[in-house]
Coordinates of C-alpha atoms in Angstrom, one line a residue:
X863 CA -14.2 48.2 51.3
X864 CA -12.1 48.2 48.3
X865 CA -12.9 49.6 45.3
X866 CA -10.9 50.7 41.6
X867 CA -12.7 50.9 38.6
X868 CA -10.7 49.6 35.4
X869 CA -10.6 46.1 33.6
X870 CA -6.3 47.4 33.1
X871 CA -5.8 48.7 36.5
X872 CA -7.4 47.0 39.5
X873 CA -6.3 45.9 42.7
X874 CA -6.4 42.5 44.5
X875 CA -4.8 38.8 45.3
X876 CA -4.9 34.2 44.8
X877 CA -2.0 31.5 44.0
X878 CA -1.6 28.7 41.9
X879 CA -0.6 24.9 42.9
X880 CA 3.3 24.2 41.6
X881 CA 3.8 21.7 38.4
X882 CA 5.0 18.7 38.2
X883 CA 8.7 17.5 36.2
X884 CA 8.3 14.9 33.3
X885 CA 10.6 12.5 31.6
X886 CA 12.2 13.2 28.6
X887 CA 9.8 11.8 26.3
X888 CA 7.1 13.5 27.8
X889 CA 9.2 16.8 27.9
X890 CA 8.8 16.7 24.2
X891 CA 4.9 16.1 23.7
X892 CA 4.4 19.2 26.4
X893 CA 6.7 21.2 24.3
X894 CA 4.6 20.3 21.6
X895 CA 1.6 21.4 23.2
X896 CA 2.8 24.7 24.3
X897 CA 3.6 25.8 20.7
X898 CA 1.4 28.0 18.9
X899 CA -1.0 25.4 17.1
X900 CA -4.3 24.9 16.5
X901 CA -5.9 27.6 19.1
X902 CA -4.9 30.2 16.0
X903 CA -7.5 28.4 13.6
X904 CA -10.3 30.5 12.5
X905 CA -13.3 30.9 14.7
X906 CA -14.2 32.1 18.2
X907 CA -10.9 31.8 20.7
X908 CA -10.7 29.4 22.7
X909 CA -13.2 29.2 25.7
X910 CA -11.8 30.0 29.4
X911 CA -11.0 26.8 30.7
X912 CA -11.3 25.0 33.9
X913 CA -9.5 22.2 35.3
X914 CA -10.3 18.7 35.4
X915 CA -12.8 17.3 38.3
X916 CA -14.2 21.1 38.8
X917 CA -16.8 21.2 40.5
X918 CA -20.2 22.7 39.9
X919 CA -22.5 24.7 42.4
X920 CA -25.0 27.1 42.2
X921 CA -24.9 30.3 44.7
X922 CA -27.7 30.6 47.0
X923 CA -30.5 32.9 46.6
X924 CA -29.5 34.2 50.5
X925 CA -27.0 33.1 53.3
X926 CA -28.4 29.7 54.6
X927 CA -29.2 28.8 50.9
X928 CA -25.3 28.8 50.1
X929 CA -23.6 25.8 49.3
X930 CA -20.0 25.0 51.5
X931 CA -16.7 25.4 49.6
X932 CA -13.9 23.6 50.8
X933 CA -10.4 25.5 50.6
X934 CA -7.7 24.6 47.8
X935 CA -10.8 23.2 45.5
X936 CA -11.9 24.5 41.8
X937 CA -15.7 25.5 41.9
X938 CA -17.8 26.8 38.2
X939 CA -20.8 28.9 39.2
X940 CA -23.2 31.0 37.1
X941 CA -24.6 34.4 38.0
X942 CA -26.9 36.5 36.1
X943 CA -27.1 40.3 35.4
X944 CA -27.5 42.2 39.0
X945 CA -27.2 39.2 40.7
X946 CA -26.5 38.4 44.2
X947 CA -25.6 34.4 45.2
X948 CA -24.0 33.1 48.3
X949 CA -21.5 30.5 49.3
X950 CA -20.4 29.5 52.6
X951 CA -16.8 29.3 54.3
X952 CA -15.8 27.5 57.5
X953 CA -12.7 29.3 59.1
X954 CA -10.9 28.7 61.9
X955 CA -9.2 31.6 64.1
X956 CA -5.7 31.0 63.3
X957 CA -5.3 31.1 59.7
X958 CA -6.3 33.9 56.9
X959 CA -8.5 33.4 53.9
X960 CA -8.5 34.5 50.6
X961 CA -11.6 33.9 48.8
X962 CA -11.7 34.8 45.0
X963 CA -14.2 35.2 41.7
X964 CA -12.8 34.7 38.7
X965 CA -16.0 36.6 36.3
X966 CA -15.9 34.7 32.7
X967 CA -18.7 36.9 30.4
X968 CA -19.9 35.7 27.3
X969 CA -20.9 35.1 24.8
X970 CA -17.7 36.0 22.7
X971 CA -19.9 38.9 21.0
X972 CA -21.7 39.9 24.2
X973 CA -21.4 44.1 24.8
X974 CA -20.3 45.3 28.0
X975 CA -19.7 48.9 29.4
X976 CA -17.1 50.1 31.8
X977 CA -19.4 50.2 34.9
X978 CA -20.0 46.3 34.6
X979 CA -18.7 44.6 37.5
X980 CA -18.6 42.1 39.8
X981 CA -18.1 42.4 43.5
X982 CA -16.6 40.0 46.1
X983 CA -17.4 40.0 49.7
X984 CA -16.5 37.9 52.9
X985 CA -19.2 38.3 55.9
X986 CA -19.6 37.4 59.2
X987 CA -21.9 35.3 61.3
X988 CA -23.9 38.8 61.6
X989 CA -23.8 39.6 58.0
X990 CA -20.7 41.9 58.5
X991 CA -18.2 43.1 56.1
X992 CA -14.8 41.5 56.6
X993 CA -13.4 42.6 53.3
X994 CA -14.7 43.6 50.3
X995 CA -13.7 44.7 46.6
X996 CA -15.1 45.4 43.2
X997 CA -13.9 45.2 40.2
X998 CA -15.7 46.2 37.0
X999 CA -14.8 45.6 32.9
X1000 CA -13.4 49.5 33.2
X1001 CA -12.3 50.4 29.2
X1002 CA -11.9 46.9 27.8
X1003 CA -15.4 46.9 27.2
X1004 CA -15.6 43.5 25.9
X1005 CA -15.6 40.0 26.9
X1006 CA -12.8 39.0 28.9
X1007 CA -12.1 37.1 32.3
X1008 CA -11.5 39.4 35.2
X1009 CA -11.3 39.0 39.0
X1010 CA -11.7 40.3 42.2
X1011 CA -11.2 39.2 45.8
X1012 CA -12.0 39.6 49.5
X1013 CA -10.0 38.1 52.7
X1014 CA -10.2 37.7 56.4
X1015 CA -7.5 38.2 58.5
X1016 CA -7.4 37.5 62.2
X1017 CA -5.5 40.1 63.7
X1018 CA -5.8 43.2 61.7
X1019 CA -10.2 42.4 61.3
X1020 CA -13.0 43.0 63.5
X1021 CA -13.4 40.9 66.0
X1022 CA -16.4 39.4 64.9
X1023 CA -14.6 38.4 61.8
X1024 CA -11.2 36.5 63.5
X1025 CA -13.4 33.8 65.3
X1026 CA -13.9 30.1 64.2
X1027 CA -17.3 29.3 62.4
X1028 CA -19.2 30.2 59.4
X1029 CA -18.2 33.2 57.1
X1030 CA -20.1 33.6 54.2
X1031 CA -18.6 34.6 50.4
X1032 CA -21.0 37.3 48.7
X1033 CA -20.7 37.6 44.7
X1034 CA -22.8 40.5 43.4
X1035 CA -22.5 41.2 40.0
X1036 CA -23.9 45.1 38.4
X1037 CA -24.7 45.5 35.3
X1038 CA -25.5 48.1 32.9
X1039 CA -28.9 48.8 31.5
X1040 CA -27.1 48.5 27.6
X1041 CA -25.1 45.5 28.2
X1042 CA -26.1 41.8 26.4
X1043 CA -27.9 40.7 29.7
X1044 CA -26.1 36.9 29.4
X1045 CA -25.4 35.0 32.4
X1046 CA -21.4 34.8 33.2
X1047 CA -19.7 31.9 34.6
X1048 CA -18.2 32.4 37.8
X1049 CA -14.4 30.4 38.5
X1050 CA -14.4 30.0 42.6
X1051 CA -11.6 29.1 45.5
X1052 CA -10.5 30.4 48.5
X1053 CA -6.9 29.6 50.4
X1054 CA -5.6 29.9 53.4
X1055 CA -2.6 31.3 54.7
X1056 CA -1.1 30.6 58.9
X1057 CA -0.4 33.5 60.5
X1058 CA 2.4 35.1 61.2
X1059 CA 4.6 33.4 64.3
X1060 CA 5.4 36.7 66.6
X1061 CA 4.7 40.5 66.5
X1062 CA 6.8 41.4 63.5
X1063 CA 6.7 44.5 61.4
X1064 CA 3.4 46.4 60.9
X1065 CA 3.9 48.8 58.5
X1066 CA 4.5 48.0 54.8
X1067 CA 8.5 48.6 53.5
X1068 CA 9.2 52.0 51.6
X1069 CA 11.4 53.2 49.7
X1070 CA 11.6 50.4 47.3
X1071 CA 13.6 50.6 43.6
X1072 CA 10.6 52.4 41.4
X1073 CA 13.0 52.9 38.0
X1074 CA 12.4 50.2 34.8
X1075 CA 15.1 48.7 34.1
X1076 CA 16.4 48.1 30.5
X1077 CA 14.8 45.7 28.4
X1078 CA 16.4 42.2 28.0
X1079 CA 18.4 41.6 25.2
X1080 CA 17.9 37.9 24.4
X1081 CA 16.4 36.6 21.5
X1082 CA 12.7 36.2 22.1
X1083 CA 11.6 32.6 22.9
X1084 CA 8.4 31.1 21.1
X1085 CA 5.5 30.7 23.6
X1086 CA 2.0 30.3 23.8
X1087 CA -0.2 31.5 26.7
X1088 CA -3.3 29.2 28.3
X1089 CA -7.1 30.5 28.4
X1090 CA -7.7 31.3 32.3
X1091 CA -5.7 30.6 35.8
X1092 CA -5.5 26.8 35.9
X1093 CA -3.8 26.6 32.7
X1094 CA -1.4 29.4 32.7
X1095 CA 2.0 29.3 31.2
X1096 CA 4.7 29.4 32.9
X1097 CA 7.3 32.2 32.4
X1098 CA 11.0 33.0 33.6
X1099 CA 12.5 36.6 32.8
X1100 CA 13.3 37.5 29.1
X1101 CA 11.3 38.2 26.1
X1102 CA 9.0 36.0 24.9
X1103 CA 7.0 35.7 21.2
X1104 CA 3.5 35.0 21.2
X1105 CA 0.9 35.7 18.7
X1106 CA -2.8 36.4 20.0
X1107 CA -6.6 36.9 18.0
X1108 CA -8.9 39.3 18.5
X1109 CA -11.3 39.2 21.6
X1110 CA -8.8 36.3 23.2
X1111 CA -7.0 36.3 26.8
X1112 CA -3.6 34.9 26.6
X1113 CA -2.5 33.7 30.5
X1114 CA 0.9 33.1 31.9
X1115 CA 2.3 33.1 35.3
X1116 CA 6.0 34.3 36.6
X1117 CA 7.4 33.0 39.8
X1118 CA 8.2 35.7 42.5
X1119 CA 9.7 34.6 45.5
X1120 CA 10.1 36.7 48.8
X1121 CA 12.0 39.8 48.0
X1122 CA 11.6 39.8 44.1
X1123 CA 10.1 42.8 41.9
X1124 CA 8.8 42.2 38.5
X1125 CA 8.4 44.8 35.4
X1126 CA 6.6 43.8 32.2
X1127 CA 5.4 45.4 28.9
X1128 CA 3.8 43.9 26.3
X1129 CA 4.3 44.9 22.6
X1130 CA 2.2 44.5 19.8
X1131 CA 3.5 44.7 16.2
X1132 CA 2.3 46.5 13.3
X1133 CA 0.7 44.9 10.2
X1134 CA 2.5 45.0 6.4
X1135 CA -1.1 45.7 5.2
X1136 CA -2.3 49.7 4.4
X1137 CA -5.3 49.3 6.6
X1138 CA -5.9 52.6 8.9
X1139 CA -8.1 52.9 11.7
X1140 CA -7.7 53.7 15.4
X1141 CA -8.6 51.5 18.9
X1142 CA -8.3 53.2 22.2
X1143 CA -8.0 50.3 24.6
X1144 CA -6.5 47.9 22.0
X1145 CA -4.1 45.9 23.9
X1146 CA -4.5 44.9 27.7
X1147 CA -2.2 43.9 30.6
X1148 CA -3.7 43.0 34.2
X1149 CA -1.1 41.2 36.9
X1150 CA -2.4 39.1 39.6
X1151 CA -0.9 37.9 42.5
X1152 CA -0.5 34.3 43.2
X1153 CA -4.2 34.4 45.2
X1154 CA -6.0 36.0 42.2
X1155 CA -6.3 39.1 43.0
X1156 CA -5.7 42.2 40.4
X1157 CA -2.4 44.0 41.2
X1158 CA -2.0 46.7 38.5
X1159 CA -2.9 46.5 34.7
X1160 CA -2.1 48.8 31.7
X1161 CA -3.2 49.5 28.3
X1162 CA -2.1 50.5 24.8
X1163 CA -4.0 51.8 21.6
X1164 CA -3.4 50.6 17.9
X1165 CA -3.3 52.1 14.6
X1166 CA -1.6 49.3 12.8
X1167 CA 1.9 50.2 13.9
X1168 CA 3.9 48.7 16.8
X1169 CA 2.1 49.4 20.4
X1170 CA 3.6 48.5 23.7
X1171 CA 1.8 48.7 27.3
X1172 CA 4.2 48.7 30.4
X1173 CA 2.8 48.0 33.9
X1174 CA 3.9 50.5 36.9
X1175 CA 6.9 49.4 38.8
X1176 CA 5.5 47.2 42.1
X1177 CA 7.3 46.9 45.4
X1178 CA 9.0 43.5 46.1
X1179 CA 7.1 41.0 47.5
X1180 CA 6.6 40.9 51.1
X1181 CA 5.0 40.2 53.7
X1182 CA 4.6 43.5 55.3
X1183 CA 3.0 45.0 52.0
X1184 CA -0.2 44.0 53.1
X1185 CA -0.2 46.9 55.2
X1186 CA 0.1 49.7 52.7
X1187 CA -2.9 52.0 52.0
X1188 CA -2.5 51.5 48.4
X1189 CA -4.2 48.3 47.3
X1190 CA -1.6 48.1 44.4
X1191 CA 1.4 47.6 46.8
X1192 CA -0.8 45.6 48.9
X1193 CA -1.9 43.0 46.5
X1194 CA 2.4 42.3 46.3
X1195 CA 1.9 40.0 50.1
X1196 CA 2.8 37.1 49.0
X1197 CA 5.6 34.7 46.9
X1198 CA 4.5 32.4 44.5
X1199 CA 3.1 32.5 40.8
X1200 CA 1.7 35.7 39.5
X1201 CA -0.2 35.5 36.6
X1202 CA -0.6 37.9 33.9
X1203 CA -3.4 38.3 31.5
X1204 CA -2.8 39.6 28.2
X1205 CA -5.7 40.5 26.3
X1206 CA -6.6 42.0 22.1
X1207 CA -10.3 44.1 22.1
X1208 CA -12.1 42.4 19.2
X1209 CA -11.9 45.9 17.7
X1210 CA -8.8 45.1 16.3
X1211 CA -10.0 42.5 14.1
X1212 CA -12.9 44.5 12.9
X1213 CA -10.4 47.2 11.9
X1214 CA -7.3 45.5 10.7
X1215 CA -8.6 41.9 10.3
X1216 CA -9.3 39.4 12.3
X1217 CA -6.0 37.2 12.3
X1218 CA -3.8 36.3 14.6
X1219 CA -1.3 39.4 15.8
X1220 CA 2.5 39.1 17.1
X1221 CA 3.0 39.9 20.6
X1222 CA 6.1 40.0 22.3
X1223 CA 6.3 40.0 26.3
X1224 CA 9.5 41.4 28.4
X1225 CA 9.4 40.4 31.6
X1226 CA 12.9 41.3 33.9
X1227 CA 12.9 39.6 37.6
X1228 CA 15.1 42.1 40.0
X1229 CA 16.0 41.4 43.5
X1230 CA 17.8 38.7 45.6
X1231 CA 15.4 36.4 47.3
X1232 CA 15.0 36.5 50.9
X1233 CA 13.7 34.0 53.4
X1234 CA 10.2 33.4 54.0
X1235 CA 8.2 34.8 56.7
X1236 CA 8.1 32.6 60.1
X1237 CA 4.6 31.5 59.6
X1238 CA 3.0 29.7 62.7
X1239 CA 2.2 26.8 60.8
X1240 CA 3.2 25.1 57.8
X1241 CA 2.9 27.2 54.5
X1242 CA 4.0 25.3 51.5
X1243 CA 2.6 27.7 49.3
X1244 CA 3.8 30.5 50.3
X1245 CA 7.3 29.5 50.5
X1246 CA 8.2 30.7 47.3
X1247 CA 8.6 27.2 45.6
X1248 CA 7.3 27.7 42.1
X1249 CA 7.0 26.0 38.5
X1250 CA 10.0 27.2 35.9
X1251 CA 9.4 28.2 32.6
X1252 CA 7.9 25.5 30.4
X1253 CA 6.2 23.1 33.5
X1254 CA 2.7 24.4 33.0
X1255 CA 3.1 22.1 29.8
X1256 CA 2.2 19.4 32.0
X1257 CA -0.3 21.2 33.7
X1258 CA -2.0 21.5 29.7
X1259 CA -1.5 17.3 29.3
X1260 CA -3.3 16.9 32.4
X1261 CA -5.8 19.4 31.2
X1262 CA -6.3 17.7 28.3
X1263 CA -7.1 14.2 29.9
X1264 CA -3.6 12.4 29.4
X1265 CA -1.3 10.7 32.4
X1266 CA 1.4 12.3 34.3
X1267 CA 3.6 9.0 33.6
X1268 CA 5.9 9.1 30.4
X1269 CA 4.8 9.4 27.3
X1270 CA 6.0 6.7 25.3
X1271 CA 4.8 7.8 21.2
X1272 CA 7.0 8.9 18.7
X1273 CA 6.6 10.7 15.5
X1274 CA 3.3 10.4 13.4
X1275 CA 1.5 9.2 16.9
X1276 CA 2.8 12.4 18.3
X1277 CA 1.2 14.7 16.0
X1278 CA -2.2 12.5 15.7
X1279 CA -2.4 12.5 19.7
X1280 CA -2.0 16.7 19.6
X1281 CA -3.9 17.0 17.2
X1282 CA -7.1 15.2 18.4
X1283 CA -6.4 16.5 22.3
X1284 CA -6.7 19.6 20.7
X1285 CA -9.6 19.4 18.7
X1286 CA -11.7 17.8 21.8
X1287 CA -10.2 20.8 24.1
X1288 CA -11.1 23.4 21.7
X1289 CA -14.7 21.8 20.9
X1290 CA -18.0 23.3 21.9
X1291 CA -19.5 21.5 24.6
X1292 CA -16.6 19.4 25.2
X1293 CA -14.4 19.0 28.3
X1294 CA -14.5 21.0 31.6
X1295 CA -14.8 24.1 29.5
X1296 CA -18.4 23.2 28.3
X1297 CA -20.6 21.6 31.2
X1298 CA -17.7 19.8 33.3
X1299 CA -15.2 16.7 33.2
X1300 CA -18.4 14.4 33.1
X1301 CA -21.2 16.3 32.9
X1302 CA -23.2 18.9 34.4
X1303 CA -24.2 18.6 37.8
X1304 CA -27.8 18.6 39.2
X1305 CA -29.6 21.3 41.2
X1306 CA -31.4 20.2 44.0
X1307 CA -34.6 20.0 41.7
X1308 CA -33.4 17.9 39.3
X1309 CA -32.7 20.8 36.7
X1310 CA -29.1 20.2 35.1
X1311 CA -26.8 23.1 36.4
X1312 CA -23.6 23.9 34.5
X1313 CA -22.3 26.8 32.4
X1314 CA -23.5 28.0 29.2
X1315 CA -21.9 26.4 26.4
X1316 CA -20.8 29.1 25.1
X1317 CA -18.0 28.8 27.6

């Protein structure tokens, strides 16, 4: 069992699908989209969002109540304080699962406190632990997506947990007796990855490069970061200029491939105002690897001057890292997108005001990339194939309900088209972020099932 307590610096794993290339006309409506818009008017940020066609379930009460999740598919779930739900898995014995929770609390205003948490587990037929790690809100004690995950492996697991059959996925969720006892929504998947073809290596690389490099030098490039995992934006290495609100979670993804370290800060600028005032855990940095699971995470206070938050240098990625004792190194297994989540305690607004503050990202890729594992079976996704800077924009069109084909409008139609995607993706109660693409689902007794509108 795995466990590290800390909302900015938790361990785990989960990957993200690779976008798709545009024409030019449809290059510049994404580019449109990505910029800094309407998700800086006043009001609550924008709610976590899922992607189109999710699908909602509710966990069972016990095992054989669990509903069946099929692998590489988007599930919305609910659970409520100290609960416990179940979902089942059906694994074969020649491939390794990663099953993941992404926790979503609300409402926007909801308290939480640092032992809030939510635990993933993957069982046996028998009701065995295969894997299992928590991961609780730690010192960001306020709303804010965060995740954890659990995996079966079939040769390094107990042998009741490398056979074919029925595994089962455990989310328990604890919660503390002064939290806002509000039900959170629950973003599910699990992947699988072939083994390994051959022996190889058993022990995880040391000795890797551990020193920060210097900061890029290149004029920072306007960006703007999506609201959960399926709409991340994509980054290459550089700096990059963002602004974020109080109480919101900007998301962004960086390709890795096989043999590539990352190191990121974050900086957060002061304000021209004479406001004073102090926040402990204002700004927040958690990296996940491409199979959503936490990596490391850091954290910076405010006082209304400039603030920056580094994460600790991480080992290339490879394979053989999921040997290593340490769950950070660990979580760095496998190529593909890593995300990061970048997130401003509502604290900040009540202290400085609640506008919109400039951050500024510096992300430096090192290492040459190496050749992929020999898996013994096809592994597209963890080939290291991954979108480049500025293709999650048509991830965000599709989000928003509009074809992968060209876009053929021009001037005022461009900006009335944004403008009104927009407005319906930022709407209570509309889109997958509300109750689903078309709807909320129905319970088996005839109850509608979805996620509280307030996210």
């Amino acid at each position: 069992m795995r466990t590290r307590l800390g909302g900015v610096g938790v361990a785990g794993r989960r990957r993200g699908a690779s976008a798709r290339k545009v024409g030019a006309a449809a290059a510049a409506l994404c580019a449109l989209l990505a910029a800094p818009g309407p998700a800086h008017a006043a009001g609550p940020p924008p709610a976590y969002r899922f992607p189109e066609g999710v699908q909602d379930v509710p966990g069972g009460a016990k095992d054989t109540d669990g509903p069946v999740l099929k692998a590489d598919t988007a599930y919305r779930s609910v659970i409520k304080p100290g609960g416990k739900v179940y979902f089942r898995l059906i694994l074969d014995g020649t491939k390794d699962a990663y099953a993941s929770a992404v926790a979503v609390p609300g409402p926007v205003d909801a308290k939480l406190a640092y032992s809030d948490s939510l635990r993933v587990t993957i069982q046996d037929a028998d009701g065995g632990s295969c894997d299992s790690q928590r991961t609780s809100v730690g010192a960001a004690q306020y709303p804010h997506p965060f995740a954890a995950y659990a995996y079966r492996s079939v040769r390094t697991s107990l042998p009741s947990c490398r056979r074919p059959g029925t595994y089962y996925l455990v989310v328990e969720r604890e919660s503390d007796a002064t939290s806002t006892p509000s039900d959170w929504g629950l973003d599910l998947s699990y992947s699988t990855e072939p083994a390994r073809e051959g022996a190889g290596p058993g022990t995880a690389p040391t000795g890797w490069p551990s020193a920060s490099p210097a900061p890029p030098t290149a004029a920072p490039r306007r960006v703007h970061g999506g609201t959960g995992f399926h709409d991340a934006t994509a980054l290459s290495e550089g700096q990059w200029r963002d602004t974020v609100r109080p109480g919101e979670t900007l998301f962004f993804q960086v390709p890795l491939d096989w043999g590539q370290q990352l190191f990121v800060s974050g900086a957060l600028s002061g304000i021209t105002t004479d406001k004073e005032g102090y926040v402990s855990t204002a700004l927040s940095l958690q990296l996940y690897n491409p199979l959503r699971g936490p990596a490391t995470g850091a954290s910076a206070p405010y006082d209304g001057r400039q603030k920056e938050a580094a994460l600790d240098p991480l080992p290339p990625v490879a394979y053989e890292n999921r040997y290593a004792p340490s769950s950070d190194t660990s979580a760095m297994r496998v190529a593909g997108p890593y995300y990061l989540a970048v997130s401003l305690s509502p604290e900040v607004g009540r202290t400085f005001g609640n506008t919109p503050y400039d951050l500024t990202l510096r992300l430096t890729v090192r290492g040459a990339k190496k050749a992929a594992p020999a898996y013994a079976g096809p592994a597209p996704d963890f080939s290291g194939g991954s979108p480049s800077a500025g293709d999650s924009s048509m991830k965000r069109l599709a989000a928003l309900g509009i074809g992968s084909g060209t876009v053929l409008v021009t001037g005022l139609g461009v900006w009335t088209l944004v403008a009104r995607r927009r407005t319906a993706a930022t709407t209570p109660g509309a889109g997958p972020d509300a109750t689903g693409a078309t709807g909320a689902a129905r319970s088996p007794d005839g109850q509608g099932f979805g996620p509280p509108s307030a996210w």
